[in-house]
Amino acid sequence: MEMKLGGNIRAHRKARGLTQEQLAEVLGVTVGAVYKWEAQLSVPELSLIVELADFFDCSVDALLGYAVKDNRLEATEARIWRYHAEKDRKGLVEVEKALKRYPNAFTIAYAGAMLYHGIGFEARDKALLRRALELYETARRLLPQNRDTGISDQTLCGSISQVYFALGEKEEAIELAKAHNAGHLYSAMIGEVLAVEMGRMDEAVPYLSHGITTIFNGIIYTVIGYAAVYLARRDTENGMAVLRWGIQSLRGLKSTEQPDFIDKLCAVFHAWIACFQLVAGDDAAVRDSLAKAVTLARAFDAAPDYTIRNLRFIIDCHRNDAIYDALGATALEAVENALKDTGSEALLTLYREMTDEPEEEV
């Protein structure tokens, strides 16, 4: 229950044009007493609350101005997440009350663990971090209740590993992360801790290299996915921005100027940019982007290289692994397929005209 008595006394007093001294005289109390009520430093006795309500011509309930919290499970969980978003330590009290009310609710244990983790991490408070560990373990026990596909035992163990690291228990953190690193979910984190915090450089390298390949794949899926979303929304500005960011990010991973798989991807991204330019009515830019796509695609198709050995920052780690894609058998076919995905017949026609032209002599 949240009471607003002090604020309501002040509001009613001011509405009647009274000073604190005048209200104190009416009630037969000191000015200091009225000041403390309004500053919420003390609360009037019950008999005075009734007298105040009568004087202000309102009900006791209205004067108290209390609001009963919605303590249903979903509302309680939402309140804890708000505290988490606001980094508000008052939420820690809310968590403990909620755990007494719902001791076997996964959502409360998990939200509480996240709040204790975040506040404990920033404050470097080991007691709060230890409590976070307890709640994460409770969440693991209650995991069968979970309906969020983004949360699993693997992700919970990753969070626990981060808490151990914040506590300075690095070996426990590393071993737990390694044990739950399916799909190289924590490779980048493991590599960073091994290199920066523990000085184990040779051991760190394979994890960091896997981290790069995970980022590489993430950029591809994210950029193409967002391009489709922005095209459907006719958001040309953000559509071109995400594609250019993708091109810049991928080209930053090239170790040489020789054509490689990155050029095939960039050719596809340029084709998508051409589509956004067509929507924006920039016909001159459309042809320029398609020309870039064709040039990159032809260069790659002349000597296709699907290994990752030319990626920067890959150090002695599966350098001969091959990259597979479903974009098209050749880079030119991949560009054409991308244009088909955009649904633009005009672009397809222009692209086919350009690819039918003889290559210029250099």
Coordinates of C-alpha atoms in Angstrom, one line a residue:
M1 CA 0.0 0.0 0.0
E2 CA 1.4 3.4 -1.0
M3 CA 0.0 6.3 1.2
K4 CA 0.0 9.9 0.0
L5 CA -1.2 11.5 3.2
G6 CA 1.4 14.2 3.5
G7 CA 1.0 15.4 0.0
N8 CA -2.8 15.4 0.3
I9 CA -2.7 17.5 3.5
R10 CA -0.5 20.0 1.8
A11 CA -2.7 20.1 -1.3
H12 CA -5.9 20.5 0.7
R13 CA -4.3 23.2 2.8
K14 CA -3.1 25.2 -0.1
A15 CA -6.5 24.8 -1.9
R16 CA -8.1 26.6 1.0
G17 CA -5.4 29.3 1.1
L18 CA -4.1 28.3 4.5
T19 CA -0.6 28.6 5.9
Q20 CA 0.9 25.8 8.0
E21 CA 0.5 28.1 11.0
Q22 CA -3.2 28.6 10.3
L23 CA -3.8 24.8 9.9
A24 CA -1.9 24.1 13.1
E25 CA -4.0 26.6 15.0
V26 CA -7.3 25.0 13.7
L27 CA -6.1 21.6 14.9
G28 CA -4.5 22.7 18.1
V29 CA -1.0 21.3 17.2
T30 CA 2.3 22.9 16.6
V31 CA 3.5 24.3 13.2
G32 CA 6.3 21.7 13.4
A33 CA 3.8 18.9 13.5
V34 CA 2.1 20.1 10.3
Y35 CA 5.5 20.5 8.6
K36 CA 6.5 17.0 9.5
W37 CA 3.2 15.6 8.2
E38 CA 3.6 17.3 4.9
A39 CA 7.2 16.4 4.6
Q40 CA 6.2 12.7 5.4
L41 CA 8.5 12.7 8.4
S42 CA 5.6 11.7 10.7
V43 CA 2.0 10.7 10.5
P44 CA -0.9 12.3 12.4
E45 CA -2.7 10.3 15.1
L46 CA -5.9 8.6 13.9
S47 CA -8.1 11.1 15.7
L48 CA -6.3 13.9 13.9
I49 CA -6.7 12.2 10.6
V50 CA -10.4 12.0 11.1
E51 CA -10.5 15.6 12.2
L52 CA -8.4 16.6 9.1
A53 CA -10.8 14.7 6.8
D54 CA -13.8 16.5 8.4
F55 CA -12.2 19.9 8.1
F56 CA -11.2 19.4 4.5
D57 CA -14.7 17.9 3.8
C58 CA -13.4 14.7 2.3
S59 CA -13.4 11.0 3.3
V60 CA -10.6 9.5 5.3
D61 CA -9.8 7.2 2.4
A62 CA -9.4 10.2 0.1
L63 CA -7.2 12.0 2.5
L64 CA -5.0 9.0 3.0
G65 CA -4.8 8.7 -0.8
Y66 CA -3.6 5.2 -0.6
A67 CA -3.3 3.0 -3.7
V68 CA -3.4 -0.7 -3.4
K69 CA -0.8 -2.4 -5.6
D70 CA -1.8 -5.0 -8.1
N71 CA 0.0 -7.9 -6.6
R72 CA -1.0 -10.5 -9.2
L73 CA 1.9 -12.5 -10.6
E74 CA 2.0 -10.7 -14.0
A75 CA 1.8 -7.2 -12.5
T76 CA 4.4 -8.0 -9.9
E77 CA 6.8 -9.3 -12.6
A78 CA 6.2 -6.2 -14.7
R79 CA 7.0 -4.0 -11.7
I80 CA 10.3 -5.8 -11.1
W81 CA 11.3 -5.3 -14.7
R82 CA 10.5 -1.6 -14.5
Y83 CA 12.8 -1.4 -11.5
H84 CA 15.4 -3.2 -13.5
A85 CA 15.1 -0.8 -16.4
E86 CA 15.4 2.2 -14.1
K87 CA 18.3 0.7 -12.1
D88 CA 16.2 1.3 -8.9
R89 CA 17.4 -0.4 -5.7
K90 CA 13.9 -0.1 -4.3
G91 CA 13.1 -3.0 -6.5
L92 CA 15.2 -5.3 -4.3
V93 CA 12.7 -5.0 -1.6
E94 CA 9.9 -5.7 -4.1
V95 CA 11.7 -8.8 -5.2
E96 CA 12.0 -10.2 -1.7
K97 CA 8.3 -9.6 -1.0
A98 CA 7.3 -11.1 -4.3
L99 CA 9.4 -14.2 -3.6
K100 CA 7.5 -14.7 -0.3
R101 CA 4.2 -14.4 -2.2
Y102 CA 5.3 -16.5 -5.2
P103 CA 8.2 -18.7 -3.9
N104 CA 7.9 -21.1 -6.9
A105 CA 7.3 -18.8 -9.8
F106 CA 10.0 -18.9 -12.5
T107 CA 9.3 -15.4 -13.8
I108 CA 9.8 -13.8 -10.3
A109 CA 13.0 -15.7 -9.6
Y110 CA 14.4 -14.8 -13.0
A111 CA 13.4 -11.1 -13.0
G112 CA 14.7 -10.9 -9.4
A113 CA 18.0 -12.5 -10.4
M114 CA 18.5 -10.0 -13.2
L115 CA 17.8 -7.1 -10.9
Y116 CA 20.2 -8.3 -8.2
H117 CA 22.8 -9.0 -10.9
G118 CA 22.6 -5.6 -12.5
I119 CA 22.6 -3.6 -9.4
G120 CA 25.2 -5.8 -7.7
F121 CA 27.5 -5.6 -10.8
E122 CA 27.4 -1.8 -11.0
A123 CA 27.8 -1.3 -7.2
R124 CA 30.4 -4.1 -7.0
D125 CA 28.4 -5.4 -4.1
K126 CA 29.3 -9.0 -3.5
A127 CA 26.3 -9.6 -1.2
L128 CA 23.9 -8.6 -4.0
L129 CA 25.8 -10.7 -6.5
R130 CA 25.6 -13.8 -4.2
R131 CA 21.8 -13.2 -3.9
A132 CA 21.7 -13.1 -7.7
L133 CA 23.4 -16.5 -7.9
E134 CA 20.8 -18.0 -5.5
L135 CA 18.0 -16.6 -7.6
Y136 CA 19.5 -17.8 -10.9
E137 CA 19.8 -21.3 -9.4
T138 CA 16.1 -21.1 -8.3
A139 CA 15.2 -20.1 -11.8
R140 CA 17.1 -23.1 -13.2
R141 CA 15.1 -25.4 -10.8
L142 CA 11.9 -23.8 -12.0
L143 CA 12.9 -23.7 -15.7
P144 CA 10.1 -26.1 -16.8
Q145 CA 7.7 -23.2 -16.2
N146 CA 9.5 -20.9 -18.7
R147 CA 7.7 -19.9 -21.8
D148 CA 10.3 -17.5 -23.2
T149 CA 12.2 -19.2 -26.0
G150 CA 15.1 -16.8 -25.4
I151 CA 15.8 -18.2 -22.0
S152 CA 17.3 -21.7 -21.5
D153 CA 19.6 -23.5 -19.1
Q154 CA 22.4 -22.5 -21.4
T155 CA 21.6 -18.8 -21.0
L156 CA 21.0 -19.0 -17.3
C157 CA 24.4 -20.6 -16.9
G158 CA 25.9 -17.9 -19.0
S159 CA 24.4 -15.3 -16.6
I160 CA 25.7 -17.3 -13.6
S161 CA 29.2 -17.3 -15.2
Q162 CA 29.0 -13.5 -15.5
V163 CA 28.2 -13.2 -11.8
Y164 CA 31.1 -15.4 -10.9
F165 CA 33.4 -13.2 -13.0
A166 CA 32.0 -10.1 -11.2
L167 CA 32.8 -11.8 -7.9
G168 CA 36.4 -12.3 -9.1
E169 CA 35.9 -16.1 -9.2
K170 CA 37.4 -16.4 -12.7
E171 CA 38.1 -20.1 -12.9
E172 CA 34.5 -20.9 -11.9
A173 CA 33.3 -18.4 -14.5
I174 CA 35.4 -19.7 -17.3
E175 CA 34.7 -23.4 -16.7
L176 CA 30.9 -22.8 -16.4
A177 CA 30.9 -20.8 -19.7
K178 CA 32.9 -23.4 -21.5
A179 CA 30.6 -26.2 -20.3
H180 CA 27.6 -24.3 -21.8
N181 CA 29.1 -22.9 -24.9
A182 CA 27.0 -24.7 -27.4
G183 CA 27.0 -22.9 -30.8
H184 CA 29.9 -20.8 -29.5
L185 CA 27.3 -18.6 -27.7
Y186 CA 30.0 -17.5 -25.1
S187 CA 33.2 -17.8 -27.2
A188 CA 33.8 -14.1 -27.5
M189 CA 33.3 -13.6 -23.7
I190 CA 35.5 -16.6 -22.8
G191 CA 38.2 -15.3 -25.2
E192 CA 38.1 -11.8 -23.7
V193 CA 38.3 -13.1 -20.1
L194 CA 41.2 -15.5 -20.9
A195 CA 43.2 -12.8 -22.7
V196 CA 42.5 -9.7 -20.7
E197 CA 41.8 -11.0 -17.2
M198 CA 43.9 -14.1 -17.1
G199 CA 46.7 -13.6 -19.5
R200 CA 46.2 -17.0 -21.2
M201 CA 46.6 -15.7 -24.8
D202 CA 47.1 -19.0 -26.7
E203 CA 44.0 -20.5 -25.0
A204 CA 42.0 -17.3 -25.8
V205 CA 42.7 -17.3 -29.6
P206 CA 40.4 -20.2 -30.7
Y207 CA 37.5 -18.7 -28.7
L208 CA 38.1 -15.2 -30.1
S209 CA 38.3 -16.6 -33.6
H210 CA 35.0 -18.5 -33.2
G211 CA 33.6 -15.2 -31.8
I212 CA 34.5 -13.5 -35.1
T213 CA 32.8 -16.2 -37.2
T214 CA 29.7 -15.9 -35.1
I215 CA 29.6 -12.1 -35.6
F216 CA 30.2 -12.7 -39.3
N217 CA 27.1 -14.9 -39.6
G218 CA 25.1 -12.6 -37.4
I219 CA 25.8 -9.6 -39.7
I220 CA 24.6 -11.5 -42.8
Y221 CA 21.3 -12.7 -41.3
T222 CA 20.6 -9.4 -39.5
V223 CA 21.2 -7.2 -42.5
I224 CA 19.2 -9.2 -45.0
G225 CA 16.4 -9.6 -42.5
Y226 CA 16.2 -5.9 -41.7
A227 CA 16.4 -5.0 -45.4
A228 CA 13.3 -7.1 -46.0
V229 CA 11.5 -5.4 -43.1
Y230 CA 12.4 -1.9 -44.1
L231 CA 11.5 -2.6 -47.7
A232 CA 8.0 -3.8 -46.6
R233 CA 7.7 -0.6 -44.7
R234 CA 9.0 1.6 -47.5
D235 CA 11.6 3.0 -45.1
T236 CA 14.4 3.8 -47.6
E237 CA 16.6 5.7 -45.2
N238 CA 17.0 2.9 -42.6
G239 CA 17.0 0.2 -45.3
M240 CA 20.0 1.7 -47.1
A241 CA 21.7 2.6 -43.8
V242 CA 21.6 -1.0 -42.5
L243 CA 22.9 -2.4 -45.8
R244 CA 25.7 0.1 -45.9
W245 CA 26.6 -0.7 -42.4
G246 CA 26.6 -4.4 -43.4
I247 CA 29.0 -3.7 -46.3
Q248 CA 31.3 -1.6 -44.2
S249 CA 31.4 -4.2 -41.4
L250 CA 32.0 -7.2 -43.7
R251 CA 34.7 -5.4 -45.7
G252 CA 36.4 -4.7 -42.4
L253 CA 36.9 -8.4 -42.1
K254 CA 38.8 -8.8 -45.4
S255 CA 42.5 -9.4 -45.0
T256 CA 43.3 -8.9 -48.6
E257 CA 41.9 -7.1 -51.7
Q258 CA 41.5 -10.4 -53.5
P259 CA 37.9 -11.4 -54.2
D260 CA 36.4 -13.7 -51.6
F261 CA 33.0 -14.7 -50.2
I262 CA 32.6 -11.3 -48.6
D263 CA 32.5 -9.8 -52.1
K264 CA 29.6 -12.1 -53.0
L265 CA 27.7 -10.9 -50.0
C266 CA 28.5 -7.3 -50.7
A267 CA 27.2 -7.7 -54.2
V268 CA 23.9 -8.9 -52.8
F269 CA 23.8 -6.0 -50.4
H270 CA 24.4 -3.5 -53.3
A271 CA 21.5 -5.1 -55.1
W272 CA 19.2 -4.5 -52.1
I273 CA 20.4 -0.9 -52.0
A274 CA 19.4 -0.5 -55.6
C275 CA 15.9 -1.5 -54.7
F276 CA 15.6 1.1 -52.0
Q277 CA 17.0 3.7 -54.4
L278 CA 14.3 2.8 -56.9
V279 CA 11.6 3.2 -54.2
A280 CA 13.2 6.6 -53.4
G281 CA 13.1 7.6 -57.1
D282 CA 16.8 8.0 -57.5
D283 CA 17.2 6.3 -60.9
A284 CA 20.8 7.4 -61.4
A285 CA 21.9 5.8 -58.1
V286 CA 20.0 2.6 -59.0
R287 CA 22.2 1.9 -62.0
D288 CA 25.4 2.8 -60.1
S289 CA 24.5 0.3 -57.2
L290 CA 23.6 -2.4 -59.7
A291 CA 26.9 -1.8 -61.5
K292 CA 28.8 -2.2 -58.2
A293 CA 26.9 -5.5 -57.6
V294 CA 27.8 -6.8 -61.0
T295 CA 31.4 -5.9 -60.8
L296 CA 31.8 -7.6 -57.4
A297 CA 29.9 -10.6 -58.5
R298 CA 32.0 -11.1 -61.7
A299 CA 35.2 -10.7 -59.8
F300 CA 34.2 -13.4 -57.3
D301 CA 32.8 -15.8 -59.9
A302 CA 36.1 -15.6 -61.8
A303 CA 37.9 -17.2 -58.9
P304 CA 35.3 -18.3 -56.2
D305 CA 36.8 -18.7 -52.8
Y306 CA 34.5 -20.1 -50.0
T307 CA 37.1 -20.7 -47.3
I308 CA 37.4 -18.4 -44.3
R309 CA 41.2 -18.3 -44.5
N310 CA 41.1 -14.7 -45.8
L311 CA 39.0 -13.4 -42.9
R312 CA 40.9 -11.1 -40.7
F313 CA 41.4 -12.0 -37.0
I314 CA 41.0 -15.7 -37.6
I315 CA 44.2 -17.1 -36.1
D316 CA 45.0 -20.7 -36.6
C317 CA 41.4 -21.8 -36.2
H318 CA 39.7 -23.9 -38.8
R319 CA 41.1 -21.7 -41.6
N320 CA 40.2 -24.2 -44.2
D321 CA 36.5 -24.4 -43.2
A322 CA 34.2 -23.8 -46.1
I323 CA 31.3 -21.3 -46.1
Y324 CA 28.0 -22.6 -47.5
D325 CA 25.2 -20.4 -48.6
A326 CA 21.8 -20.6 -50.3
L327 CA 22.1 -17.3 -52.1
G328 CA 22.9 -18.7 -55.4
A329 CA 25.4 -21.1 -57.1
T330 CA 27.3 -18.1 -58.4
A331 CA 27.5 -14.5 -57.2
L332 CA 25.7 -13.3 -60.3
E333 CA 22.9 -15.7 -59.6
A334 CA 22.9 -14.6 -55.9
V335 CA 22.4 -11.0 -57.1
E336 CA 19.6 -12.0 -59.4
N337 CA 17.9 -14.0 -56.6
A338 CA 18.1 -11.0 -54.3
L339 CA 16.4 -8.8 -56.9
K340 CA 13.7 -11.4 -57.3
D341 CA 13.2 -11.3 -53.5
T342 CA 12.6 -7.6 -53.7
G343 CA 9.8 -8.2 -56.2
S344 CA 10.9 -5.5 -58.6
E345 CA 10.6 -6.5 -62.2
A346 CA 12.1 -3.2 -63.3
L347 CA 15.3 -3.9 -61.4
L348 CA 15.5 -7.5 -62.8
T349 CA 15.1 -6.2 -66.3
L350 CA 17.8 -3.6 -65.8
Y351 CA 20.1 -6.1 -64.1
R352 CA 19.7 -8.6 -67.0
E353 CA 20.4 -5.9 -69.5
M354 CA 23.6 -5.0 -67.6
T355 CA 24.8 -8.6 -67.3
D356 CA 24.1 -9.2 -71.0
E357 CA 26.5 -6.4 -71.9
P358 CA 30.1 -7.4 -72.7
E359 CA 32.6 -6.7 -70.0
E360 CA 34.6 -3.6 -70.5
E361 CA 38.3 -4.0 -71.2
V362 CA 40.6 -2.7 -68.5

